[in-house]
Amino acid sequence: MKLIYTDALVVGAGLAGLRVAIAAKERGLDTLVLSLIPAKRSHSAAAQGGMQASLGNTVRGDGDNEDVHFQDTVKGSDWGCDQTVARMFAHCAPKAVRQMANWGVPWTRVTAGPRQVVVNAERITIEEAQAAHGLINARDFGGTKKWRTCYTADGTGHSLLYAVDNKAISLDIPVHERIEALKIIHDGKRCHGVIARCLITGELRAYIAKSTTIATGGYGRIYEVSTNAIICEGIGQALALETGVATLGNMEAVQFHPTAIVPVGILTTEGCRGDGGLLRDRNGHRFMPDYEPEKKELASRDVVSRRMTEHMRKGLGVDSPYGPHLWLDITLLGRQHIETNLREVKEICENFLGIDPADEWIPVRPTQHYSMGGIRTKPTGESPQLSGLFSVGEAACWDMHGFNRLGGNSLAETVVGGMIIGSYVADFCQQHELVVDTALVSKFSNELQTEIDELCQGGAGENAFTLKTQMQRVMMDHVGIFRNGAELAVAVAELTELLQRSRNIQLKCTKRHANPELVEALRVRRMIKVALTVACGALARTESRGAHAREDYPQRNDKDWLCRTLASWPNANDLTPTLSYEALDVMQMELPPGYRGYGADNAIAHPDTAKRQEQIATITAGLGSHVTREQLQQALMPFELPAALRHANQRLQDQVMTSTQHDGTSHE
């Protein structure tokens, strides 16, 4: 077997993976990236609407800062996130956006003077400051108090991925394409790399590294209909799970996006609603104000998806051969706006629906979109159980999203998380040596080779494609937007049976090289295990929090369930995962649990919430009236960052205040 050594190994060539690789390479480390596909074809390119960062350049973003972004993120997570990580993220997001501009991202910019925008179905005129002219613009997104989603029309992910990949190319970072990692090499305490298979030749290779970062994206394709690329099958999460040591976090936290087109499930960006688009029912009625009178279409994603589903359940959806749907109306934005800022949406509608969205409404309904769960990591991105194993982006439960992600925070997480975790990866590589153990490598290589040999021996057995289709249907039918105990129990039972059957897969085509059936067979067993972590976690969690909505347990229960679900698979022969829980410490929170702002405030309070609120009041009073917001924040919840990322962010409002103080005029 071929052994390939590197200092920093990254599995996955999307934005998060490439950003980690760049950070390691810039520190002088030998760095290598593995990818199923060419880097510029990664799923990161599909992100449309933008990335959140509190720049505060626009008039509708005036007053935005890290505090506001942090609070929006925590509330959006339904108090399920790691608030330290949310702070790290909010602090570094402006730095990442500006760095991306330096690397060549053509951000849409502010034009000084009056411009027309659509807000709450009304066309209004806003006046952008002369001082903001040429600075990075921002649009509105769901669940945010300020306009902070920086964008490049509706091709933001595409722009970012090309810029970051070009940066990686300029640093001579090699990307081994058409390579699939299928085993993590480890000794129970330390990760040594991966065993990977070439999808073209079938060759098995061992990639040995001081650090291994899993950046393979989400697991949306365990569902029948998803906005995810077909490569987003949760294999990275499965690799960690199959170590028997590393844990996955919050796998039941699965987000459904409100506006995927019917029937194919391709996303239309939240930027449609952020720019003023409306949701309408079969009668043309704009229904979201009936449910969420304050935020309307720009409530948090999980909330909008549930309201849409409720509305269709009332018989107010539009009948179609593919089931009921609702309408997304962006016609009021005008053709010029659509062809300038939503041109990718226009092309999708033309190519897949045969309609012009400047004239016609778009058929949409909620569709599986994002995985908040993933490989559980510390704030440094490293697995708590397996030293040297890191994860970043949607593959990870870092955990800044908790049980619901705000739109624009995922694209931001890829480059912000990659920037932060990449620095910690580089630190780890420089501080730790690795003794190459060829016997350990052979052990995992032989296990994978035996699995392939058994699949290729021929004879009667299960069909991998059939098993995958049945798994996806089970997840779609029983582990969807609304969940209940009876259906989740059915899902667990049926998935367990599918896992058992997957141990008897036999191939019709037994070629060892480029063989799609073999690829599917190797993946489907692992995908079913990932699906079981989702279904089992959802069945066990008897509350509703963020995107996890239990009809039989409609309350958010902070008293019993303010914790992170951990899933592991210690025995390879087990048919279900082992679940455990990691409590979230209210007494360490900067923002204790409270009312999220949607529907009835029916949460069951945690006993420490009132204590923490009193403690915060005491700390705040003790600091006096002249304390800065940065000093207050550090007093309430200190957080650490790599030294290069700790400096304060500068904003337009700070410059304006400084200049007015210098010339003696008032800034009010």
PDB file of C-alpha atoms in Angstrom, residues 16-258:
ATOM      1  CA  ALA A  16     -13.968  25.337   5.342  1.00  0.00           C
ATOM      2  CA  GLY A  17     -11.427  22.709   4.355  1.00  0.00           C
ATOM      3  CA  LEU A  18      -9.483  24.988   2.029  1.00  0.00           C
ATOM      4  CA  ARG A  19      -9.398  27.758   4.635  1.00  0.00           C
ATOM      5  CA  VAL A  20      -7.886  25.377   7.211  1.00  0.00           C
ATOM      6  CA  ALA A  21      -5.352  24.181   4.634  1.00  0.00           C
ATOM      7  CA  ILE A  22      -4.354  27.778   3.847  1.00  0.00           C
ATOM      8  CA  ALA A  23      -3.882  28.586   7.539  1.00  0.00           C
ATOM      9  CA  ALA A  24      -1.637  25.542   7.992  1.00  0.00           C
ATOM     10  CA  LYS A  25       0.349  26.200   4.817  1.00  0.00           C
ATOM     11  CA  GLU A  26       0.947  29.835   5.731  1.00  0.00           C
ATOM     12  CA  ARG A  27       2.598  28.589   8.938  1.00  0.00           C
ATOM     13  CA  GLY A  28       5.099  26.603   6.892  1.00  0.00           C
ATOM     14  CA  LEU A  29       3.468  23.186   7.325  1.00  0.00           C
ATOM     15  CA  ASP A  30       3.299  20.518   4.662  1.00  0.00           C
ATOM     16  CA  THR A  31      -0.415  20.469   3.813  1.00  0.00           C
ATOM     17  CA  LEU A  32      -2.552  18.156   1.690  1.00  0.00           C
ATOM     18  CA  VAL A  33      -6.262  18.162   0.796  1.00  0.00           C
ATOM     19  CA  LEU A  34      -8.385  15.172  -0.267  1.00  0.00           C
ATOM     20  CA  SER A  35     -11.564  15.707  -2.283  1.00  0.00           C
ATOM     21  CA  LEU A  36     -14.251  13.638  -3.967  1.00  0.00           C
ATOM     22  CA  ILE A  37     -14.473  16.211  -6.735  1.00  0.00           C
ATOM     23  CA  PRO A  38     -12.487  19.189  -8.097  1.00  0.00           C
ATOM     24  CA  ALA A  39     -12.345  21.858  -5.395  1.00  0.00           C
ATOM     25  CA  LYS A  40     -14.260  24.490  -7.367  1.00  0.00           C
ATOM     26  CA  ARG A  41     -17.185  22.039  -7.699  1.00  0.00           C
ATOM     27  CA  SER A  42     -17.598  21.741  -3.914  1.00  0.00           C
ATOM     28  CA  HIS A  43     -21.042  22.338  -2.427  1.00  0.00           C
ATOM     29  CA  SER A  44     -19.855  25.665  -0.976  1.00  0.00           C
ATOM     30  CA  ALA A  45     -20.424  27.101  -4.461  1.00  0.00           C
ATOM     31  CA  ALA A  46     -24.179  26.558  -4.072  1.00  0.00           C
ATOM     32  CA  ALA A  47     -24.535  29.134  -1.277  1.00  0.00           C
ATOM     33  CA  GLN A  48     -26.371  32.104  -2.736  1.00  0.00           C
ATOM     34  CA  GLY A  49     -27.503  34.812  -0.355  1.00  0.00           C
ATOM     35  CA  GLY A  50     -24.428  35.883   1.574  1.00  0.00           C
ATOM     36  CA  MET A  51     -22.431  35.673   4.795  1.00  0.00           C
ATOM     37  CA  GLN A  52     -23.138  37.525   8.009  1.00  0.00           C
ATOM     38  CA  ALA A  53     -20.612  39.938   9.475  1.00  0.00           C
ATOM     39  CA  SER A  54     -21.352  43.004  11.604  1.00  0.00           C
ATOM     40  CA  LEU A  55     -19.694  45.654   9.424  1.00  0.00           C
ATOM     41  CA  GLY A  56     -22.417  48.248   9.978  1.00  0.00           C
ATOM     42  CA  ASN A  57     -21.767  50.030   6.676  1.00  0.00           C
ATOM     43  CA  THR A  58     -25.349  50.484   5.484  1.00  0.00           C
ATOM     44  CA  VAL A  59     -27.964  52.761   6.976  1.00  0.00           C
ATOM     45  CA  ARG A  60     -30.061  49.691   7.878  1.00  0.00           C
ATOM     46  CA  GLY A  61     -27.033  48.143   9.567  1.00  0.00           C
ATOM     47  CA  ASP A  62     -26.105  51.219  11.567  1.00  0.00           C
ATOM     48  CA  GLY A  63     -25.318  50.326  15.171  1.00  0.00           C
ATOM     49  CA  ASP A  64     -24.511  46.707  14.389  1.00  0.00           C
ATOM     50  CA  ASN A  65     -21.605  45.112  16.227  1.00  0.00           C
ATOM     51  CA  GLU A  66     -20.362  41.815  17.647  1.00  0.00           C
ATOM     52  CA  ASP A  67     -22.833  42.022  20.547  1.00  0.00           C
ATOM     53  CA  VAL A  68     -25.883  42.225  18.294  1.00  0.00           C
ATOM     54  CA  HIS A  69     -24.610  39.474  15.988  1.00  0.00           C
ATOM     55  CA  PHE A  70     -23.851  37.271  19.002  1.00  0.00           C
ATOM     56  CA  GLN A  71     -27.321  37.805  20.478  1.00  0.00           C
ATOM     57  CA  ASP A  72     -29.031  37.037  17.157  1.00  0.00           C
ATOM     58  CA  THR A  73     -26.978  33.841  16.825  1.00  0.00           C
ATOM     59  CA  VAL A  74     -27.768  32.626  20.359  1.00  0.00           C
ATOM     60  CA  LYS A  75     -31.482  33.367  20.040  1.00  0.00           C
ATOM     61  CA  GLY A  76     -31.522  31.782  16.598  1.00  0.00           C
ATOM     62  CA  SER A  77     -29.961  28.632  18.091  1.00  0.00           C
ATOM     63  CA  ASP A  78     -32.821  28.513  20.632  1.00  0.00           C
ATOM     64  CA  TRP A  79     -30.151  28.642  23.331  1.00  0.00           C
ATOM     65  CA  GLY A  80     -28.653  25.379  22.100  1.00  0.00           C
ATOM     66  CA  CYS A  81     -25.278  26.767  20.964  1.00  0.00           C
ATOM     67  CA  ASP A  82     -21.917  27.044  22.678  1.00  0.00           C
ATOM     68  CA  GLN A  83     -21.923  30.752  23.535  1.00  0.00           C
ATOM     69  CA  THR A  84     -18.125  30.896  23.710  1.00  0.00           C
ATOM     70  CA  VAL A  85     -17.930  29.686  20.121  1.00  0.00           C
ATOM     71  CA  ALA A  86     -20.670  32.114  19.068  1.00  0.00           C
ATOM     72  CA  ARG A  87     -18.564  34.928  20.553  1.00  0.00           C
ATOM     73  CA  MET A  88     -15.407  33.753  18.771  1.00  0.00           C
ATOM     74  CA  PHE A  89     -17.361  33.634  15.529  1.00  0.00           C
ATOM     75  CA  ALA A  90     -19.067  37.037  15.845  1.00  0.00           C
ATOM     76  CA  HIS A  91     -15.738  38.688  16.692  1.00  0.00           C
ATOM     77  CA  CYS A  92     -13.887  37.260  13.684  1.00  0.00           C
ATOM     78  CA  ALA A  93     -16.612  37.521  11.013  1.00  0.00           C
ATOM     79  CA  PRO A  94     -15.765  41.139   9.990  1.00  0.00           C
ATOM     80  CA  LYS A  95     -12.093  40.150   9.706  1.00  0.00           C
ATOM     81  CA  ALA A  96     -12.970  37.242   7.432  1.00  0.00           C
ATOM     82  CA  VAL A  97     -15.141  39.352   5.113  1.00  0.00           C
ATOM     83  CA  ARG A  98     -12.403  41.949   4.709  1.00  0.00           C
ATOM     84  CA  GLN A  99      -9.790  39.278   4.148  1.00  0.00           C
ATOM     85  CA  MET A 100     -11.983  37.738   1.461  1.00  0.00           C
ATOM     86  CA  ALA A 101     -12.136  41.151  -0.242  1.00  0.00           C
ATOM     87  CA  ASN A 102      -8.348  41.246  -0.163  1.00  0.00           C
ATOM     88  CA  TRP A 103      -8.260  37.788  -1.750  1.00  0.00           C
ATOM     89  CA  GLY A 104     -10.461  38.932  -4.622  1.00  0.00           C
ATOM     90  CA  VAL A 105     -14.123  38.475  -3.653  1.00  0.00           C
ATOM     91  CA  PRO A 106     -16.109  41.156  -5.547  1.00  0.00           C
ATOM     92  CA  TRP A 107     -18.477  42.095  -2.722  1.00  0.00           C
ATOM     93  CA  THR A 108     -21.514  44.154  -3.728  1.00  0.00           C
ATOM     94  CA  ARG A 109     -20.727  47.694  -2.572  1.00  0.00           C
ATOM     95  CA  VAL A 110     -22.664  50.612  -1.095  1.00  0.00           C
ATOM     96  CA  THR A 111     -23.596  53.461  -3.432  1.00  0.00           C
ATOM     97  CA  ALA A 112     -24.033  56.762  -1.596  1.00  0.00           C
ATOM     98  CA  GLY A 113     -27.333  58.566  -1.852  1.00  0.00           C
ATOM     99  CA  PRO A 114     -30.957  57.478  -2.155  1.00  0.00           C
ATOM    100  CA  ARG A 115     -31.960  53.991  -3.240  1.00  0.00           C
ATOM    101  CA  GLN A 116     -35.243  52.146  -3.266  1.00  0.00           C
ATOM    102  CA  VAL A 117     -35.762  48.922  -1.308  1.00  0.00           C
ATOM    103  CA  VAL A 118     -38.784  46.779  -0.504  1.00  0.00           C
ATOM    104  CA  VAL A 119     -39.554  46.415   3.207  1.00  0.00           C
ATOM    105  CA  ASN A 120     -42.723  44.695   4.421  1.00  0.00           C
ATOM    106  CA  ALA A 121     -44.202  44.699   0.901  1.00  0.00           C
ATOM    107  CA  GLU A 122     -43.724  48.463   0.559  1.00  0.00           C
ATOM    108  CA  ARG A 123     -41.209  50.223  -1.661  1.00  0.00           C
ATOM    109  CA  ILE A 124     -39.356  52.806   0.404  1.00  0.00           C
ATOM    110  CA  THR A 125     -36.357  55.059  -0.168  1.00  0.00           C
ATOM    111  CA  ILE A 126     -33.329  54.897   2.083  1.00  0.00           C
ATOM    112  CA  GLU A 127     -30.367  57.264   2.027  1.00  0.00           C
ATOM    113  CA  GLU A 128     -26.882  55.747   2.178  1.00  0.00           C
ATOM    114  CA  ALA A 129     -24.187  57.947   3.751  1.00  0.00           C
ATOM    115  CA  GLN A 130     -21.514  59.511   1.586  1.00  0.00           C
ATOM    116  CA  ALA A 131     -18.896  58.125   3.960  1.00  0.00           C
ATOM    117  CA  ALA A 132     -20.168  54.588   3.218  1.00  0.00           C
ATOM    118  CA  HIS A 133     -19.751  54.890  -0.538  1.00  0.00           C
ATOM    119  CA  GLY A 134     -17.732  51.960  -1.877  1.00  0.00           C
ATOM    120  CA  LEU A 135     -17.830  49.967   1.358  1.00  0.00           C
ATOM    121  CA  ILE A 136     -19.195  46.405   1.505  1.00  0.00           C
ATOM    122  CA  ASN A 137     -22.988  46.321   1.310  1.00  0.00           C
ATOM    123  CA  ALA A 138     -25.384  44.095   3.270  1.00  0.00           C
ATOM    124  CA  ARG A 139     -28.926  42.786   2.863  1.00  0.00           C
ATOM    125  CA  ASP A 140     -31.573  41.709   5.348  1.00  0.00           C
ATOM    126  CA  PHE A 141     -31.888  38.047   6.381  1.00  0.00           C
ATOM    127  CA  GLY A 142     -34.189  36.118   8.690  1.00  0.00           C
ATOM    128  CA  GLY A 143     -33.739  36.259  12.460  1.00  0.00           C
ATOM    129  CA  THR A 144     -31.465  39.329  12.503  1.00  0.00           C
ATOM    130  CA  LYS A 145     -31.929  42.765  14.019  1.00  0.00           C
ATOM    131  CA  LYS A 146     -29.667  44.475  11.484  1.00  0.00           C
ATOM    132  CA  TRP A 147     -28.894  44.166   7.802  1.00  0.00           C
ATOM    133  CA  ARG A 148     -25.553  42.366   7.993  1.00  0.00           C
ATOM    134  CA  THR A 149     -25.528  39.705   5.269  1.00  0.00           C
ATOM    135  CA  CYS A 150     -22.668  40.649   2.921  1.00  0.00           C
ATOM    136  CA  TYR A 151     -23.209  39.380  -0.616  1.00  0.00           C
ATOM    137  CA  THR A 152     -22.119  39.222  -4.238  1.00  0.00           C
ATOM    138  CA  ALA A 153     -25.533  39.347  -5.915  1.00  0.00           C
ATOM    139  CA  ASP A 154     -26.845  35.802  -5.248  1.00  0.00           C
ATOM    140  CA  GLY A 155     -23.622  33.964  -6.078  1.00  0.00           C
ATOM    141  CA  THR A 156     -21.749  34.571  -2.842  1.00  0.00           C
ATOM    142  CA  GLY A 157     -20.633  30.982  -2.256  1.00  0.00           C
ATOM    143  CA  HIS A 158     -19.388  30.739  -5.828  1.00  0.00           C
ATOM    144  CA  SER A 159     -17.359  33.948  -5.468  1.00  0.00           C
ATOM    145  CA  LEU A 160     -15.885  32.907  -2.140  1.00  0.00           C
ATOM    146  CA  LEU A 161     -14.984  29.387  -3.254  1.00  0.00           C
ATOM    147  CA  TYR A 162     -13.187  30.582  -6.365  1.00  0.00           C
ATOM    148  CA  ALA A 163     -11.227  33.183  -4.406  1.00  0.00           C
ATOM    149  CA  VAL A 164     -10.231  30.775  -1.642  1.00  0.00           C
ATOM    150  CA  ASP A 165      -9.355  27.968  -4.057  1.00  0.00           C
ATOM    151  CA  ASN A 166      -7.234  30.391  -6.089  1.00  0.00           C
ATOM    152  CA  LYS A 167      -5.458  31.377  -2.874  1.00  0.00           C
ATOM    153  CA  ALA A 168      -4.769  27.701  -2.148  1.00  0.00           C
ATOM    154  CA  ILE A 169      -3.408  27.253  -5.673  1.00  0.00           C
ATOM    155  CA  SER A 170      -1.126  30.269  -5.218  1.00  0.00           C
ATOM    156  CA  LEU A 171       0.300  28.570  -2.098  1.00  0.00           C
ATOM    157  CA  ASP A 172       0.881  25.301  -4.005  1.00  0.00           C
ATOM    158  CA  ILE A 173      -1.439  23.307  -1.746  1.00  0.00           C
ATOM    159  CA  PRO A 174      -2.037  19.961  -3.487  1.00  0.00           C
ATOM    160  CA  VAL A 175      -5.622  18.691  -3.783  1.00  0.00           C
ATOM    161  CA  HIS A 176      -5.911  14.963  -4.471  1.00  0.00           C
ATOM    162  CA  GLU A 177      -9.203  14.718  -6.381  1.00  0.00           C
ATOM    163  CA  ARG A 178     -11.495  11.698  -6.862  1.00  0.00           C
ATOM    164  CA  ILE A 179     -10.262  10.333  -3.528  1.00  0.00           C
ATOM    165  CA  GLU A 180     -12.645   9.135  -0.802  1.00  0.00           C
ATOM    166  CA  ALA A 181     -11.579   8.696   2.830  1.00  0.00           C
ATOM    167  CA  LEU A 182     -13.246   5.590   4.287  1.00  0.00           C
ATOM    168  CA  LYS A 183     -11.382   4.845   7.538  1.00  0.00           C
ATOM    169  CA  ILE A 184      -9.777   6.989  10.221  1.00  0.00           C
ATOM    170  CA  ILE A 185      -6.477   5.524  11.424  1.00  0.00           C
ATOM    171  CA  HIS A 186      -6.273   5.780  15.217  1.00  0.00           C
ATOM    172  CA  ASP A 187      -5.027   4.010  18.340  1.00  0.00           C
ATOM    173  CA  GLY A 188      -8.004   4.912  20.514  1.00  0.00           C
ATOM    174  CA  LYS A 189      -6.391   8.135  21.719  1.00  0.00           C
ATOM    175  CA  ARG A 190      -4.630   9.741  18.757  1.00  0.00           C
ATOM    176  CA  CYS A 191      -5.676  10.144  15.128  1.00  0.00           C
ATOM    177  CA  HIS A 192      -2.951   9.144  12.647  1.00  0.00           C
ATOM    178  CA  GLY A 193      -4.677   9.951   9.323  1.00  0.00           C
ATOM    179  CA  VAL A 194      -7.046   8.110   6.998  1.00  0.00           C
ATOM    180  CA  ILE A 195      -7.293   5.168   4.637  1.00  0.00           C
ATOM    181  CA  ALA A 196      -8.697   6.455   1.340  1.00  0.00           C
ATOM    182  CA  ARG A 197      -9.790   4.865  -1.918  1.00  0.00           C
ATOM    183  CA  CYS A 198      -9.155   6.262  -5.400  1.00  0.00           C
ATOM    184  CA  LEU A 199     -12.522   6.414  -7.171  1.00  0.00           C
ATOM    185  CA  ILE A 200     -10.842   5.914 -10.557  1.00  0.00           C
ATOM    186  CA  THR A 201      -8.369   3.079  -9.987  1.00  0.00           C
ATOM    187  CA  GLY A 202      -9.779   1.536  -6.804  1.00  0.00           C
ATOM    188  CA  GLU A 203      -6.337   1.808  -5.178  1.00  0.00           C
ATOM    189  CA  LEU A 204      -6.230   2.084  -1.378  1.00  0.00           C
ATOM    190  CA  ARG A 205      -3.847   4.665   0.062  1.00  0.00           C
ATOM    191  CA  ALA A 206      -2.816   5.580   3.581  1.00  0.00           C
ATOM    192  CA  TYR A 207      -2.534   9.303   4.288  1.00  0.00           C
ATOM    193  CA  ILE A 208      -0.547   9.788   7.509  1.00  0.00           C
ATOM    194  CA  ALA A 209      -0.573  13.185   9.238  1.00  0.00           C
ATOM    195  CA  LYS A 210       0.036  14.965  12.522  1.00  0.00           C
ATOM    196  CA  SER A 211      -3.452  16.469  12.235  1.00  0.00           C
ATOM    197  CA  THR A 212      -6.497  15.314  10.290  1.00  0.00           C
ATOM    198  CA  THR A 213      -9.359  17.760   9.652  1.00  0.00           C
ATOM    199  CA  ILE A 214     -12.744  16.472   8.487  1.00  0.00           C
ATOM    200  CA  ALA A 215     -14.447  19.119   6.327  1.00  0.00           C
ATOM    201  CA  THR A 216     -16.814  16.980   4.255  1.00  0.00           C
ATOM    202  CA  GLY A 217     -20.000  19.024   4.699  1.00  0.00           C
ATOM    203  CA  GLY A 218     -23.415  17.941   5.903  1.00  0.00           C
ATOM    204  CA  TYR A 219     -25.553  14.813   5.734  1.00  0.00           C
ATOM    205  CA  GLY A 220     -28.590  16.094   3.860  1.00  0.00           C
ATOM    206  CA  ARG A 221     -28.623  13.218   1.385  1.00  0.00           C
ATOM    207  CA  ILE A 222     -29.829  10.797   4.034  1.00  0.00           C
ATOM    208  CA  TYR A 223     -33.162  12.458   3.116  1.00  0.00           C
ATOM    209  CA  GLU A 224     -35.053  11.802  -0.109  1.00  0.00           C
ATOM    210  CA  VAL A 225     -35.291  15.473  -1.077  1.00  0.00           C
ATOM    211  CA  SER A 226     -32.569  17.896  -0.073  1.00  0.00           C
ATOM    212  CA  THR A 227     -31.013  21.127  -1.284  1.00  0.00           C
ATOM    213  CA  ASN A 228     -27.609  19.510  -0.642  1.00  0.00           C
ATOM    214  CA  ALA A 229     -25.286  18.348  -3.396  1.00  0.00           C
ATOM    215  CA  ILE A 230     -25.353  14.595  -3.965  1.00  0.00           C
ATOM    216  CA  ILE A 231     -21.917  14.273  -2.323  1.00  0.00           C
ATOM    217  CA  CYS A 232     -23.283  15.524   1.047  1.00  0.00           C
ATOM    218  CA  GLU A 233     -23.966  12.063   2.445  1.00  0.00           C
ATOM    219  CA  GLY A 234     -22.531  12.325   5.948  1.00  0.00           C
ATOM    220  CA  ILE A 235     -19.519  10.117   5.288  1.00  0.00           C
ATOM    221  CA  GLY A 236     -17.208  12.406   7.284  1.00  0.00           C
ATOM    222  CA  GLN A 237     -19.495  12.104  10.309  1.00  0.00           C
ATOM    223  CA  ALA A 238     -19.664   8.331   9.764  1.00  0.00           C
ATOM    224  CA  LEU A 239     -15.860   8.045   9.737  1.00  0.00           C
ATOM    225  CA  ALA A 240     -15.681   9.666  13.169  1.00  0.00           C
ATOM    226  CA  LEU A 241     -18.589   7.546  14.429  1.00  0.00           C
ATOM    227  CA  GLU A 242     -16.925   4.323  13.275  1.00  0.00           C
ATOM    228  CA  THR A 243     -13.807   5.031  15.337  1.00  0.00           C
ATOM    229  CA  GLY A 244     -15.918   3.950  18.306  1.00  0.00           C
ATOM    230  CA  VAL A 245     -14.235   6.757  20.233  1.00  0.00           C
ATOM    231  CA  ALA A 246     -15.112  10.142  18.725  1.00  0.00           C
ATOM    232  CA  THR A 247     -18.619  11.496  19.306  1.00  0.00           C
ATOM    233  CA  LEU A 248     -21.125  13.287  17.116  1.00  0.00           C
ATOM    234  CA  GLY A 249     -23.116  16.182  18.562  1.00  0.00           C
ATOM    235  CA  ASN A 250     -26.775  17.209  18.129  1.00  0.00           C
ATOM    236  CA  MET A 251     -27.378  14.982  15.110  1.00  0.00           C
ATOM    237  CA  GLU A 252     -31.148  15.368  15.486  1.00  0.00           C
ATOM    238  CA  ALA A 253     -30.798  19.107  14.747  1.00  0.00           C
ATOM    239  CA  VAL A 254     -31.683  19.171  11.037  1.00  0.00           C
ATOM    240  CA  GLN A 255     -32.844  22.370   9.342  1.00  0.00           C
ATOM    241  CA  PHE A 256     -35.461  22.594   6.593  1.00  0.00           C
ATOM    242  CA  HIS A 257     -35.169  25.653   4.342  1.00  0.00           C
ATOM    243  CA  PRO A 258     -38.499  27.367   3.602  1.00  0.00           C
TER     244      PRO A 258
END
